[in-house]
Amino acid sequence: MRIATWNVNSITARTPRLLAWLESTGTDVLCLQEAKTTEAQFPVAELRELGYESAVHATGRWNGVAVISRVGLEDVVKGLPDDPGYEDVQEPRAVAATCGPVRVWSVYVPNGREVGHAHYAYKLRWFEALRAAVADDAAGSRPFAVLGDYNVAPADEDVWDISVFDGATHVTPAERAALADLRATGLGDVVPRPLKYDHPYTYWDYRQLSFPKNKGMRIDLVYGNEPFTKAVTDAYVDREERKGKGASDHAPVVVDLDV
């Protein structure tokens, strides 16, 4: 079974690439983030033609998540049960589904903007709600994973130059503590192979030639429980999908499972 996570940075702009990628990789389940569309505008029909069902939680603008599956799609949950919301709005940042033998959450963690900003406090509260939402599944016997754009680099080596991030979000002790609390529910970090260079970055800014210079970050993560991580046979960053005209600024992270 092949499961992936990908921040597509607008499903409208990326639909042709998405469909071609699904066909070429044989992915069974895709957790997708930053759809930037509404549920009505999501390409459900095009995906159905390829044999995929879609569970979508999206309202347009900047957020939106989905689980796309060709191995079944059941018990869908849209949003975190105790989502704290931002400025009285609960944003579409999480969706869960059971796909065959595996249950997954697709998450798009708030960015945080800058340390001390209200959005940074919201990010930490959102992590608390995520931890509470996944705790039972994380401790369970069924393969389970939380995949997505976490907007946190777990360690200093997960950014191209830690000195550049001094005082910035994505690397602060509080954000990393939130990741540690999430892992403490029974989840482990499935670290992918990079395919090129020596570290598996998943995001490169569009500006300043960041991709060709490999000035990247590992912020798209796969956190799985023990039944999930024990079933992993391979994991890699599909760096090729970050290349070319019309690419997202994130690359897919692909995980193969023997389940």
Coordinates of C-alpha atoms in Angstrom, one line a residue, residues 3-258:
I3 CA 0.4 6.5 1.1
A4 CA 1.6 10.1 0.5
T5 CA 1.2 13.6 1.8
W6 CA 1.4 16.7 -0.4
N7 CA 0.8 20.4 0.1
V8 CA -0.2 21.2 -3.4
N9 CA -0.5 25.0 -2.8
S10 CA -3.8 25.3 -4.8
I11 CA -5.6 22.3 -6.2
T12 CA -7.0 24.5 -9.0
A13 CA -3.5 25.3 -10.3
R14 CA -2.2 21.8 -9.7
T15 CA -5.0 19.5 -10.9
P16 CA -3.3 18.3 -14.1
R17 CA 0.0 17.6 -12.2
L18 CA -1.9 15.9 -9.4
L19 CA -3.8 13.5 -11.8
A20 CA -0.6 12.7 -13.7
W21 CA 1.3 12.1 -10.5
L22 CA -1.3 9.8 -9.1
E23 CA -1.3 7.7 -12.3
S24 CA 2.5 7.5 -12.5
T25 CA 3.1 6.7 -8.9
G26 CA 0.3 4.3 -8.2
T27 CA -0.5 6.0 -4.9
D28 CA -3.4 4.4 -3.0
V29 CA -4.0 7.2 -0.5
L30 CA -3.0 10.9 -0.7
C31 CA -3.3 13.4 2.1
L32 CA -3.5 16.8 0.5
Q33 CA -3.1 20.3 2.0
E34 CA -3.6 23.9 1.0
A35 CA -6.3 23.1 -1.5
K36 CA -7.3 26.8 -1.7
T37 CA -10.7 26.0 -3.1
T38 CA -14.2 25.2 -1.9
E39 CA -15.6 21.6 -1.6
A40 CA -17.8 22.3 -4.6
Q41 CA -14.9 23.3 -6.8
F42 CA -12.6 20.4 -5.7
P43 CA -11.9 18.0 -8.7
V44 CA -13.9 15.1 -7.3
A45 CA -15.2 14.0 -10.7
E46 CA -11.7 14.0 -12.3
L47 CA -10.4 12.0 -9.4
R48 CA -13.3 9.5 -9.6
E49 CA -12.4 8.8 -13.2
L50 CA -9.1 7.6 -11.9
G51 CA -10.8 5.4 -9.3
Y52 CA -10.3 7.7 -6.3
E53 CA -12.8 8.8 -3.7
S54 CA -12.4 12.2 -2.0
A55 CA -13.0 13.4 1.5
V56 CA -12.7 17.2 1.4
H57 CA -12.8 19.9 4.0
A58 CA -12.3 23.2 2.3
T59 CA -14.0 26.6 2.2
G60 CA -11.7 28.5 -0.3
R61 CA -9.0 31.1 0.3
W62 CA -5.8 29.8 1.9
N63 CA -6.5 26.5 3.7
G64 CA -8.3 23.3 2.8
V65 CA -7.4 19.6 3.2
A66 CA -8.4 16.3 1.7
V67 CA -7.9 12.6 1.8
I68 CA -8.0 10.9 -1.6
S69 CA -8.2 7.1 -1.7
R70 CA -8.7 4.3 -4.1
V71 CA -8.8 1.6 -1.3
G72 CA -12.0 2.8 0.5
L73 CA -13.0 5.9 2.3
E74 CA -15.0 5.5 5.5
D75 CA -15.6 7.2 8.9
V76 CA -14.7 10.7 7.6
V77 CA -14.2 13.4 10.3
K78 CA -13.9 17.0 9.2
G79 CA -12.1 19.3 11.6
L80 CA -10.7 18.8 15.1
P81 CA -13.4 18.1 17.8
D82 CA -11.9 20.9 20.0
D83 CA -10.6 23.2 17.2
P84 CA -9.7 26.5 18.9
G85 CA -10.4 28.6 15.8
Y86 CA -8.7 31.8 14.9
E87 CA -10.5 35.1 15.3
D88 CA -13.7 33.1 15.9
V89 CA -13.3 31.1 12.7
Q90 CA -12.7 27.4 12.6
E91 CA -10.4 27.0 9.6
P92 CA -10.5 23.8 7.4
R93 CA -7.1 22.4 8.5
A94 CA -7.8 18.7 9.3
V95 CA -9.7 15.8 7.9
A96 CA -9.6 12.1 8.9
A97 CA -10.7 8.9 7.1
T98 CA -10.2 5.2 7.2
C99 CA -8.7 3.9 3.9
G100 CA -8.7 0.1 3.8
P101 CA -6.6 -1.2 6.8
V102 CA -5.2 2.3 7.7
R103 CA -6.7 5.4 9.3
V104 CA -5.2 8.7 8.5
W105 CA -5.5 12.4 9.3
S106 CA -4.5 15.0 6.7
V107 CA -3.4 18.2 8.6
Y108 CA -2.4 21.7 7.6
V109 CA -1.0 23.2 10.8
P110 CA -1.3 27.0 11.2
N111 CA 1.9 28.8 10.1
G112 CA 2.2 31.0 13.2
R113 CA 3.4 34.0 11.2
E114 CA 5.8 35.3 13.9
V115 CA 6.7 34.7 17.5
G116 CA 4.4 36.6 19.7
H117 CA 1.7 37.0 17.1
A118 CA -1.9 35.9 17.9
H119 CA -1.5 33.3 15.1
Y120 CA 1.5 31.8 16.9
A121 CA -0.5 31.3 20.0
Y122 CA -3.3 29.8 17.9
K123 CA -0.8 27.4 16.3
L124 CA 0.2 26.1 19.8
R125 CA -3.5 25.7 20.8
W126 CA -4.2 24.0 17.5
F127 CA -1.5 21.4 18.3
E128 CA -3.1 20.7 21.6
A129 CA -6.4 20.1 20.0
L130 CA -4.7 17.8 17.4
R131 CA -3.0 15.8 20.1
A132 CA -6.3 15.3 21.9
A133 CA -8.1 14.3 18.7
V134 CA -5.5 11.6 17.7
A135 CA -4.6 10.1 21.1
D136 CA -6.9 7.1 21.0
D137 CA -6.0 6.1 17.5
A138 CA -2.3 6.6 18.1
A139 CA -2.4 4.2 21.0
G140 CA -4.6 1.7 19.1
S141 CA -3.8 -1.5 17.3
R142 CA -4.8 -0.4 13.8
P143 CA -2.2 1.3 11.6
F144 CA -2.7 5.0 12.0
A145 CA -0.8 8.1 10.9
V146 CA -1.1 11.9 10.9
L147 CA 0.3 13.2 7.7
G148 CA 0.7 16.7 6.4
D149 CA 2.3 20.1 6.5
Y150 CA 3.2 20.7 10.1
N151 CA 4.9 24.0 9.6
V152 CA 7.5 22.9 12.1
A153 CA 11.0 21.6 11.5
P154 CA 11.6 18.9 14.1
A155 CA 15.3 19.5 14.5
D156 CA 18.0 22.0 13.5
E157 CA 19.2 19.7 10.6
D158 CA 15.7 19.9 9.1
V159 CA 16.4 23.4 7.9
W160 CA 19.1 24.4 5.4
D161 CA 20.7 26.9 7.8
I162 CA 19.5 27.2 11.3
S163 CA 21.2 30.6 11.8
V164 CA 18.8 32.1 9.2
F165 CA 15.8 31.2 11.5
D166 CA 17.1 32.8 14.6
G167 CA 14.0 34.2 16.4
A168 CA 11.6 32.9 13.7
T169 CA 8.7 30.5 13.8
H170 CA 9.0 26.8 12.6
V171 CA 12.0 26.1 14.8
T172 CA 11.1 27.5 18.3
P173 CA 11.3 25.4 21.4
A174 CA 7.5 25.7 22.0
E175 CA 6.7 24.5 18.5
R176 CA 9.1 21.5 18.8
A177 CA 7.7 20.8 22.3
A178 CA 4.2 20.6 20.7
L179 CA 5.6 18.0 18.2
A180 CA 7.1 16.1 21.1
D181 CA 3.8 16.1 22.9
L182 CA 2.1 14.8 19.7
R183 CA 4.6 12.0 19.4
A184 CA 4.1 11.1 23.0
T185 CA 0.7 9.8 22.2
G186 CA 2.4 6.8 20.5
L187 CA 3.5 8.3 17.2
G188 CA 6.9 8.0 15.5
D189 CA 8.5 10.1 12.8
V190 CA 8.8 8.3 9.5
V191 CA 11.8 10.0 8.0
P192 CA 11.9 9.7 4.2
R193 CA 14.9 9.2 1.9
P194 CA 16.0 12.5 0.2
L195 CA 16.7 10.9 -3.3
K196 CA 19.2 13.7 -3.8
Y197 CA 21.5 15.6 -1.4
D198 CA 22.0 14.4 2.1
H199 CA 18.8 15.5 3.8
P200 CA 15.1 15.0 3.0
Y201 CA 13.8 18.6 2.7
T202 CA 10.2 18.8 1.6
Y203 CA 9.7 22.6 1.1
W204 CA 11.7 25.2 -0.8
D205 CA 10.6 28.8 -1.2
Y206 CA 9.8 30.0 -4.7
R207 CA 12.1 33.0 -4.1
Q208 CA 15.9 33.4 -4.4
L209 CA 16.5 30.2 -6.3
S210 CA 15.9 28.3 -3.1
F211 CA 15.1 25.0 -4.8
P212 CA 18.1 24.7 -7.1
K213 CA 20.3 25.9 -4.2
N214 CA 18.6 23.3 -2.0
K215 CA 17.7 25.9 0.7
G216 CA 14.9 23.8 2.0
M217 CA 13.0 22.7 5.1
R218 CA 11.6 19.4 6.3
I219 CA 8.1 20.4 7.5
D220 CA 5.9 17.9 5.7
L221 CA 5.8 15.0 8.1
V222 CA 4.4 11.5 8.6
Y223 CA 3.8 10.6 12.2
G224 CA 2.6 7.0 12.5
N225 CA 1.8 4.7 15.4
E226 CA 3.7 1.5 16.0
P227 CA 1.5 -0.7 13.8
F228 CA 2.0 1.8 11.0
T229 CA 5.8 2.4 11.4
K230 CA 6.5 -1.4 11.7
A231 CA 4.7 -1.8 8.3
V232 CA 6.9 0.8 6.5
T233 CA 9.0 -0.7 3.8
D234 CA 10.2 2.5 2.2
A235 CA 9.7 6.3 2.4
Y236 CA 11.1 9.0 0.2
V237 CA 10.6 12.7 -0.9
D238 CA 9.5 12.9 -4.5
R239 CA 11.8 15.8 -5.3
E240 CA 11.2 15.4 -9.0
E241 CA 7.6 16.7 -8.5
R242 CA 9.0 20.0 -7.2
K243 CA 10.6 20.7 -10.6
G244 CA 9.3 22.4 -13.6
K245 CA 6.7 25.0 -14.5
G246 CA 3.6 25.1 -12.3
A247 CA 5.1 23.0 -9.4
S248 CA 4.0 23.4 -5.8
D249 CA 6.6 24.8 -3.4
H250 CA 6.3 21.5 -1.5
A251 CA 7.3 18.0 -2.7
P252 CA 5.2 14.9 -2.0
V253 CA 6.4 12.5 0.8
V254 CA 5.7 8.9 -0.1
V255 CA 5.5 6.0 2.2
D256 CA 5.2 2.3 1.2
L257 CA 3.5 -0.1 3.7
D258 CA 3.3 -3.9 3.9

